[in-house]
Tab-separated table of C-alpha atoms in Angstrom:
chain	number	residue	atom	x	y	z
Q	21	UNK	CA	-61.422	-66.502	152.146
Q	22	UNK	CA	-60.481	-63.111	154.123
Q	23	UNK	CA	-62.336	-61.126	151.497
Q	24	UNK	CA	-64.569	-60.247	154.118
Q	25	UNK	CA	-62.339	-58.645	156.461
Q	26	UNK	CA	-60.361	-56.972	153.394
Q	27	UNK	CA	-63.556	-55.175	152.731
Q	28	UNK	CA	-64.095	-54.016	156.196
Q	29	UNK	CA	-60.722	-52.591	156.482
Q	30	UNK	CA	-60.968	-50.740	153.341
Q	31	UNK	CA	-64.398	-49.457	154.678
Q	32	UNK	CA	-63.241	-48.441	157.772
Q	33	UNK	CA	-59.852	-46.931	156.308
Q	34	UNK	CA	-61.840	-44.406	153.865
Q	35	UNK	CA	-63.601	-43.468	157.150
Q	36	UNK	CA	-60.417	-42.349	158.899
Q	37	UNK	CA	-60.342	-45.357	161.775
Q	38	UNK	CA	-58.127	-48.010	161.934
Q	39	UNK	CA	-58.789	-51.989	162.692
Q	40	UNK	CA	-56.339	-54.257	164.823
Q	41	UNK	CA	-56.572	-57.361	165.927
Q	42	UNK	CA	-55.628	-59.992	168.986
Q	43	UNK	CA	-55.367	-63.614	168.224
Q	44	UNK	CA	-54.484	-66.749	170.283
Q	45	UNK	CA	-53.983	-69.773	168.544
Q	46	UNK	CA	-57.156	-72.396	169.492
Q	47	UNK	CA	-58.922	-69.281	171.524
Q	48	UNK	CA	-59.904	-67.193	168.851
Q	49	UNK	CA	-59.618	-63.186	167.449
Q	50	UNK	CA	-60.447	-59.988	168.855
Q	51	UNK	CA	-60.881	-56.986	166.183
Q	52	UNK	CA	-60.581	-53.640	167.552
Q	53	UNK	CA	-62.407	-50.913	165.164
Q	54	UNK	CA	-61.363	-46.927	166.094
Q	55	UNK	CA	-63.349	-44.104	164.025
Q	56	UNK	CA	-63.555	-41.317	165.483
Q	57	UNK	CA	-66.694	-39.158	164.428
Q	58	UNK	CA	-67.830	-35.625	164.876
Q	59	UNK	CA	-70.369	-34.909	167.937
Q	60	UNK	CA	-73.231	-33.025	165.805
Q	61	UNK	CA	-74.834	-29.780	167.163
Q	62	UNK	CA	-78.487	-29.715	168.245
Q	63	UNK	CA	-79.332	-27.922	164.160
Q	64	UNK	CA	-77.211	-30.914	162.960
Q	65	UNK	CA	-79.618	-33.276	163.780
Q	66	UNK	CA	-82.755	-32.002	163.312
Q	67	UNK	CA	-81.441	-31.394	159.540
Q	68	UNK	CA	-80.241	-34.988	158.786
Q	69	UNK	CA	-83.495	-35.693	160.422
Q	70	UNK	CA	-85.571	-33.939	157.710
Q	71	UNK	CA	-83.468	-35.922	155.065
Q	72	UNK	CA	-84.153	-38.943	156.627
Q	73	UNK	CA	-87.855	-38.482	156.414
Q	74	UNK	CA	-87.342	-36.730	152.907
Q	75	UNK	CA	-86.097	-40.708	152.474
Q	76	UNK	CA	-88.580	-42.427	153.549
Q	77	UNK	CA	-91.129	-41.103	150.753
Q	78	UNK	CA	-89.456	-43.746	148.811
Q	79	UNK	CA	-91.543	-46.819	148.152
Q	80	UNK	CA	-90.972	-49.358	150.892
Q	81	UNK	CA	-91.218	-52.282	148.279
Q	82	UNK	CA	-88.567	-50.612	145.797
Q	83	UNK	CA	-86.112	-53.152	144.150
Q	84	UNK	CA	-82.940	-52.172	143.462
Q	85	UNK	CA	-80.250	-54.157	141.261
Q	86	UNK	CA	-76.760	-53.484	140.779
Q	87	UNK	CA	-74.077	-54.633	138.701
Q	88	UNK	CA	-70.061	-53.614	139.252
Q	89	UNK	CA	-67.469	-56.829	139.086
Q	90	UNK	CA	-65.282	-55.016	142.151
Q	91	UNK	CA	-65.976	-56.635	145.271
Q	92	UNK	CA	-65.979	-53.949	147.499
Q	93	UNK	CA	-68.290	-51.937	145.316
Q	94	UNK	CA	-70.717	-54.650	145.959
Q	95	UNK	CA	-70.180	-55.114	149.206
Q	96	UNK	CA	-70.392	-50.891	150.137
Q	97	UNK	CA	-73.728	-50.952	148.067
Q	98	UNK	CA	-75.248	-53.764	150.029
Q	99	UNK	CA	-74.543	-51.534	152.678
Q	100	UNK	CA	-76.233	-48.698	151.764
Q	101	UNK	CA	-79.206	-50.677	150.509
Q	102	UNK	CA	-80.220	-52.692	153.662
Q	103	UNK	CA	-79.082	-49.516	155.899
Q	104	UNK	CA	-82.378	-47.729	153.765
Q	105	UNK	CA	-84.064	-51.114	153.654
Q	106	UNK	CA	-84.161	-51.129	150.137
Q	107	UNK	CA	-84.791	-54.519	148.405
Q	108	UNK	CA	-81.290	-55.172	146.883
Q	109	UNK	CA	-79.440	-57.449	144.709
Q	110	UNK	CA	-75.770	-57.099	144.126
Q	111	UNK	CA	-74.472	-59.109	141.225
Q	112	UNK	CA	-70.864	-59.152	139.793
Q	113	UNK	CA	-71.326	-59.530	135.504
Q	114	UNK	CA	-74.002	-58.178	133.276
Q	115	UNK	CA	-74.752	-62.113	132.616
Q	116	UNK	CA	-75.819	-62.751	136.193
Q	117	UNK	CA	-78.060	-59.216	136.067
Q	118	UNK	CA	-79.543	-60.411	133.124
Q	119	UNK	CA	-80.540	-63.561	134.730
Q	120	UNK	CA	-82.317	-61.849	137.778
Q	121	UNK	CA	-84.734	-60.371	135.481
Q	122	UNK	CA	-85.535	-63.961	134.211
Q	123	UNK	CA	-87.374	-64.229	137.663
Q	124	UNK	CA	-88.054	-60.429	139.257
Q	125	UNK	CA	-89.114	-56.951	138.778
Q	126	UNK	CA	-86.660	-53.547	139.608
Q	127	UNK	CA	-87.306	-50.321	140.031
Q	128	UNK	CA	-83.902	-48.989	139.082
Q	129	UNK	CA	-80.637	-50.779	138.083
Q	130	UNK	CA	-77.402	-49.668	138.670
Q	131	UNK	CA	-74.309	-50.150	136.307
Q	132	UNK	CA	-70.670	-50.267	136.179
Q	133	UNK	CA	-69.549	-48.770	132.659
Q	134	UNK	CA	-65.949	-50.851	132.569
Q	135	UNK	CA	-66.563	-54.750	133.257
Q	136	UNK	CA	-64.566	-57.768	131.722
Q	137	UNK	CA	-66.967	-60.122	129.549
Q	138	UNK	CA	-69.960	-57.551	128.844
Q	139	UNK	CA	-69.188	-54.184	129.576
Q	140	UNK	CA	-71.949	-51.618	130.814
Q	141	UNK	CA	-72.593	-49.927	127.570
Q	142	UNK	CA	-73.952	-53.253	125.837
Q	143	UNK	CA	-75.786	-54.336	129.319
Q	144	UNK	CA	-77.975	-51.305	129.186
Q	145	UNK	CA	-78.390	-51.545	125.219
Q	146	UNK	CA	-80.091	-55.081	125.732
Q	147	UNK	CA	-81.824	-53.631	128.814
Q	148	UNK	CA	-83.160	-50.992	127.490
Q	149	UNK	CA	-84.944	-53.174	124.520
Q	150	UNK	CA	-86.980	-55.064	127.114
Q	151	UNK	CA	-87.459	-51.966	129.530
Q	152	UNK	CA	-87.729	-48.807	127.625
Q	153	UNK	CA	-89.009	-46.931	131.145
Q	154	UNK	CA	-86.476	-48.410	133.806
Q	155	UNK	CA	-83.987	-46.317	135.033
Q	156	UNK	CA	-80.471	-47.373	134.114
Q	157	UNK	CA	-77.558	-45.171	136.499
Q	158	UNK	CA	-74.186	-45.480	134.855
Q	159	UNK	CA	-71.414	-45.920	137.503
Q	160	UNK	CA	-68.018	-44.308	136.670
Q	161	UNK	CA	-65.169	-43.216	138.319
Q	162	UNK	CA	-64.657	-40.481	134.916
Q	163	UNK	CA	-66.184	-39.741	132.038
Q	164	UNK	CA	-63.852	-40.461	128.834
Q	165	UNK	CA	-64.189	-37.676	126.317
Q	166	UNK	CA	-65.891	-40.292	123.809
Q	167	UNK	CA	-67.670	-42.023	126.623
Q	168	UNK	CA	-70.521	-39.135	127.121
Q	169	UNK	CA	-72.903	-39.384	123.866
Q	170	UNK	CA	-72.443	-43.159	124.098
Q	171	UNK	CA	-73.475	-43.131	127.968
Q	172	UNK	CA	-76.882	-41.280	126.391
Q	173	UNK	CA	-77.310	-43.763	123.173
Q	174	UNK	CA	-77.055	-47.301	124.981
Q	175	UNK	CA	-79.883	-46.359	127.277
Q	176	UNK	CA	-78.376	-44.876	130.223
Q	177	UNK	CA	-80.730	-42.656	132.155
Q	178	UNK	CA	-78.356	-40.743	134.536
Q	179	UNK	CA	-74.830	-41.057	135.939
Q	180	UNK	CA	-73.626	-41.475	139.101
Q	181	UNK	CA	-69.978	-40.528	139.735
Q	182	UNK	CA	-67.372	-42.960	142.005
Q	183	UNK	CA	-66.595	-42.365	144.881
Q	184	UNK	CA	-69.760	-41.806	145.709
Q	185	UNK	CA	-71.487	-40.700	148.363
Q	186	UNK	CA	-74.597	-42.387	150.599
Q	187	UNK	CA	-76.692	-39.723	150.019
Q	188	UNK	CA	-75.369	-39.483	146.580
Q	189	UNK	CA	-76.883	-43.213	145.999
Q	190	UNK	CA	-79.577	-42.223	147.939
Q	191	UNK	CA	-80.719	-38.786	145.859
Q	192	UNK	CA	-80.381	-40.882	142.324
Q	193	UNK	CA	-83.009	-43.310	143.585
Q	194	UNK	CA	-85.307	-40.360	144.804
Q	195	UNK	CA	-84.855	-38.882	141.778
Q	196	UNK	CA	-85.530	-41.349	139.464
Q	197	UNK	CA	-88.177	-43.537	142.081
Q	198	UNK	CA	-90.006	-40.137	142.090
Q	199	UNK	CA	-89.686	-39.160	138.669
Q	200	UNK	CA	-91.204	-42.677	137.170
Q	201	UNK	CA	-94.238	-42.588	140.301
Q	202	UNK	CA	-95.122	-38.983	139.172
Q	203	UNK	CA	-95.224	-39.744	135.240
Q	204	UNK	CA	-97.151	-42.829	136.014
Q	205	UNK	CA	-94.392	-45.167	133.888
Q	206	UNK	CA	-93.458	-47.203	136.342
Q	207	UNK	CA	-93.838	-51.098	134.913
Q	208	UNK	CA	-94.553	-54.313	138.082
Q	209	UNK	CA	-96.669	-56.896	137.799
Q	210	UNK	CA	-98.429	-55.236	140.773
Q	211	UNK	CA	-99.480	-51.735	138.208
Q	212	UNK	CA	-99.832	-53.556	134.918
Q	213	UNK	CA	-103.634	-53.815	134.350
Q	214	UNK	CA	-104.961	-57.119	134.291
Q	215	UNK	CA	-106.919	-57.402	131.220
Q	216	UNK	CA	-109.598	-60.432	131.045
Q	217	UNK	CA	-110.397	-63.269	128.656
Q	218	UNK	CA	-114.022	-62.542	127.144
Q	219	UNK	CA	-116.084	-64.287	129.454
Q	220	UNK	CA	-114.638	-62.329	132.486
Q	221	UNK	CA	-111.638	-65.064	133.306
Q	222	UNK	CA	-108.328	-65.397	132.654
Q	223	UNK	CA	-108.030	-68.977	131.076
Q	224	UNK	CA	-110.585	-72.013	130.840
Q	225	UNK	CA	-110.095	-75.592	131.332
Q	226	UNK	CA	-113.523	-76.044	129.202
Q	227	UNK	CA	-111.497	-77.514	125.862
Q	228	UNK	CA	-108.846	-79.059	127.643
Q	229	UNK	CA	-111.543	-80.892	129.625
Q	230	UNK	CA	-113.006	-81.853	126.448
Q	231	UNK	CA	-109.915	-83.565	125.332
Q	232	UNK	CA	-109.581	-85.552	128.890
Q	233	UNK	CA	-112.613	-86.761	128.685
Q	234	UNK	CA	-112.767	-84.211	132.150
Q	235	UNK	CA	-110.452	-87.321	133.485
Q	236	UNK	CA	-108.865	-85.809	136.358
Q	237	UNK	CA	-105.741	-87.384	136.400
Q	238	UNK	CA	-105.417	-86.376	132.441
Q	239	UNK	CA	-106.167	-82.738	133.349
Q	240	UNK	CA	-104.085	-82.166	136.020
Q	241	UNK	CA	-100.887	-84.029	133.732
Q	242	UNK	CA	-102.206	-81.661	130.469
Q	243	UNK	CA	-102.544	-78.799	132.872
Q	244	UNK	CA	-98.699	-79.519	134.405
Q	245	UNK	CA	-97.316	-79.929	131.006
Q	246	UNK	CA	-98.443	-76.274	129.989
Q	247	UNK	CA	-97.101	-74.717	132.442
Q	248	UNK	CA	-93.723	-76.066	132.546
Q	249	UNK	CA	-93.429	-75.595	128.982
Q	250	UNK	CA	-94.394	-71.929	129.077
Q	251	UNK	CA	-92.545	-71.369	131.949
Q	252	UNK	CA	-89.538	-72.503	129.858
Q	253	UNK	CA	-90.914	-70.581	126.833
Q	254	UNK	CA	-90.820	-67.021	128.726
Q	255	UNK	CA	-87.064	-68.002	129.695
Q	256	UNK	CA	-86.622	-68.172	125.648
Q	257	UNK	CA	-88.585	-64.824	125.367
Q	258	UNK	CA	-86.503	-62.769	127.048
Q	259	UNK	CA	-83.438	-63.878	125.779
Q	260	UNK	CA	-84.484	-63.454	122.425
Q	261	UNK	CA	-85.679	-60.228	123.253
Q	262	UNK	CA	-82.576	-59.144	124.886
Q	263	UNK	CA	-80.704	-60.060	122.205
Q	264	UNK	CA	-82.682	-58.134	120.095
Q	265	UNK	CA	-83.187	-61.707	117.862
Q	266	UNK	CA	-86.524	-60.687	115.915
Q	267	UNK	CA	-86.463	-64.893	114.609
Q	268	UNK	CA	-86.087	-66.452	117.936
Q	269	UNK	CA	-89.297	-64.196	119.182
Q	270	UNK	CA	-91.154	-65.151	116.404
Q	271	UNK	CA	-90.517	-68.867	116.962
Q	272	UNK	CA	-91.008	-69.080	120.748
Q	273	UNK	CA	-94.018	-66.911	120.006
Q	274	UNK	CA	-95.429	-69.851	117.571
Q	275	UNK	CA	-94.736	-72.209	119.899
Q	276	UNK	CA	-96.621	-70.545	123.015
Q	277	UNK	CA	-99.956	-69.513	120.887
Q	278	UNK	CA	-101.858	-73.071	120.564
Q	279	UNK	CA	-101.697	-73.854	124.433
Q	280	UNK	CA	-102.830	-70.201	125.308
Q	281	UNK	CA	-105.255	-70.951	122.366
Q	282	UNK	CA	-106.209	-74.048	124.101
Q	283	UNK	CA	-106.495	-72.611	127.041
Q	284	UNK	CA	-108.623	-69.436	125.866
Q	285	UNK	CA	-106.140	-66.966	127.430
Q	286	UNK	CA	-107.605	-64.353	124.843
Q	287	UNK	CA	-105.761	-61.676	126.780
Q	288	UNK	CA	-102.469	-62.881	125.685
Q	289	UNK	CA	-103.543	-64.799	121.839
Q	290	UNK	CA	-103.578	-61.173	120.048
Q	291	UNK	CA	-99.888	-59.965	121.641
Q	292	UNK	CA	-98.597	-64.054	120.789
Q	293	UNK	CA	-99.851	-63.580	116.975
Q	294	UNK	CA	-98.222	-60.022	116.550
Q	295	UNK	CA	-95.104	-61.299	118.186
Q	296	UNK	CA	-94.869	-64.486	115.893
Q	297	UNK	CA	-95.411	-62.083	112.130
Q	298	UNK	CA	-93.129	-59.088	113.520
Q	299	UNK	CA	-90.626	-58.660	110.944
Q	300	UNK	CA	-88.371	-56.090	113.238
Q	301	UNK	CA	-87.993	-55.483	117.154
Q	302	UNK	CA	-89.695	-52.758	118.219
Q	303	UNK	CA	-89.910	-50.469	121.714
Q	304	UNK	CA	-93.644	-52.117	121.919
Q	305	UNK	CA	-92.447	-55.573	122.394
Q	306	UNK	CA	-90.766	-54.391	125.943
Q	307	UNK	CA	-94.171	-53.902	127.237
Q	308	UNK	CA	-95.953	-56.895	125.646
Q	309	UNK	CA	-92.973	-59.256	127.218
Q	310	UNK	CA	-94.022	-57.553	130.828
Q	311	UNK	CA	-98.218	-58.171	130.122
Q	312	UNK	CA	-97.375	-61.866	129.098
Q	313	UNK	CA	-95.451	-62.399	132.048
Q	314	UNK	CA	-97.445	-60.866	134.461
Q	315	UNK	CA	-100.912	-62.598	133.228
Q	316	UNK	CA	-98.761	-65.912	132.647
Q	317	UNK	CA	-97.928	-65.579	136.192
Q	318	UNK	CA	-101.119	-65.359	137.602
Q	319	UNK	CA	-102.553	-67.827	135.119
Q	320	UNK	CA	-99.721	-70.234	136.247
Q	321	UNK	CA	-100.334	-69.718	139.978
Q	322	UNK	CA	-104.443	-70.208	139.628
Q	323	UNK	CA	-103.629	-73.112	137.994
Q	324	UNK	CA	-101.405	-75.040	140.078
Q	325	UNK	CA	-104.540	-74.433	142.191
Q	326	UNK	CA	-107.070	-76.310	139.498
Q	327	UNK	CA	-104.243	-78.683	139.777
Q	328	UNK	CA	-104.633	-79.400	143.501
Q	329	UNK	CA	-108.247	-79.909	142.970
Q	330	UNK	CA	-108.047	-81.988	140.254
Q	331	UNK	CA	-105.312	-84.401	142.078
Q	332	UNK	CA	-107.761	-84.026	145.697
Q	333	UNK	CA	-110.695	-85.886	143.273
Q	334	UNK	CA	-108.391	-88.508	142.683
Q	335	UNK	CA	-108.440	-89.012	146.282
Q	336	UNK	CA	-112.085	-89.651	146.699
């Protein structure tokens, strides 16, 4: 498409160089890049060296997402995240940001206030119902003089200003990386504690065996069919939370409780039952969606394990 190469010059063209290029027809193109850059001192380096180990006190798992519908924007930020080997994706629309979440975790998300479809301001909002502690960065290139409260009230934690810097980008994730470690608020699957069903396990095939007549071949299509449905059902969950729709949570909640009833998953039965009688949306339900999913997730992977063994007796 050439949007490639646009990019590049733009990039090099803020940097003070220039791009040319030499093409024969059926032999191919030779790009020339000139930037010319300033020789640093002997104090110049061991300075930028200190930031660059400030730097790497950043987690070397943190996931970064960012949304801004400008191409280069994107394409800059990539840049900047793989340079720090940050995990990074770099979406274009608040609908394809949304549907990351469906299947990871971030540490901080970056935003574009001024986007065609679904503007920053409601992305954040429907954010920040799911994940009251993640760090939302508004990107702007100005601040309207009725833009600042409602940066604040849809759920904006800080703002970073365009053009922006590297070490600009960099700082904000320090800052807020550092800030979420040290108040111990930070929300993965990896730090959310793992809480147990009474007899010590996460789920038990004991009733669902009882149905099967422990037939393996039953089990293992009983077993399937509740975790594709769930799997589906947590899809529905988030939405519904996103969208701040108290009837749709209550209905997807009704539908997930007699499987994980079935299933004895009494880690997850009391959050289900709250979630299916809540008459309003609440700050709470952020964190409940993040303990279902992370104990679904496990649950689902140990599973497709009992699955395995079920389908190996077949085999016998």
């Amino acid at each position: 498409t050439g949007l490639g190469l646009s990019i590049a010059k733009k990039i090099i063209e803020m940097q003070r160089g220039r791009i040319s290029v030499r093409s024969i027809e059926g032999e191919g193109s030779v790009f020339t890049i000139t930037v010319t850059y300033h020789i640093p001192t002997d104090k110049e380096i061991k300075s930028l060296q200190k930031v660059t180990q400030k730097h790497k006190l950043m987690p070397e798992n943190m996931a970064v997402l960012l949304v801004d519908d400008e191409p280069f924007n994107l394409a800059l930020a990539t840049v900047i995240f793989n340079k720090h080997n940050v995990k990074n994706a770099c979406v274009a629309s608040a609908a394809e940001a949304m549907e990351k979440f469906s299947n990871h975790t971030y540490d901080i998300v970056f935003a574009d206030l001024h986007m065609p479809e679904e503007d920053g301001f409601s992305f954040a909002k429907k954010l920040r119902k799911v994940f009251p502690n993640l760090p939302i960065i508004a990107l702007t290139a100005n601040v309207m003089h009725n833009e600042d409260g409602l940066i604040s009230a849809s759920g904006f934690s800080d703002i970073l200003m365009k053009p922006y810097k590297e070490q600009d980008f960099i700082k904000m994730m320090s800052k807020w990386v550092h800030v979420q470690s040290e108040a111990g608020e930070k929300t993965t699957p990896d730090t959310i504690q793992q809480p147990l069903s009474a007899n010590g396990e996460l789920y038990s095939l004991e009733e669902i065996k009882l149905f099967t007549a422990d037939d393996p071949q039953l089990t293992a299509s009983v077993v399937q069919s509740f975790i594709e449905s769930n799997k589906t059902s947590m899809d529905m969950l988030y939405h519904h939370l996103s969208e701040n729709n108290i009837t749709g949570i209550n209905n997807t909640a009704h539908k997930m409780l007699p499987g994980y009833n079935h299933f004895k998953v009494h880690a997850l039965v009391p959050i289900l039952k709250r979630l299916e009688i809540a008459k309003t949306c609440d700050d709470e339900m952020g964190h409940e969606y993040m303990t279902i999913k992370t104990v679904s997730g496990k649950i689902f992977d140990a599973l497709d394990l009992e699955i395995q063994k079920l389908e190996a007796q077949l085999l016998v």
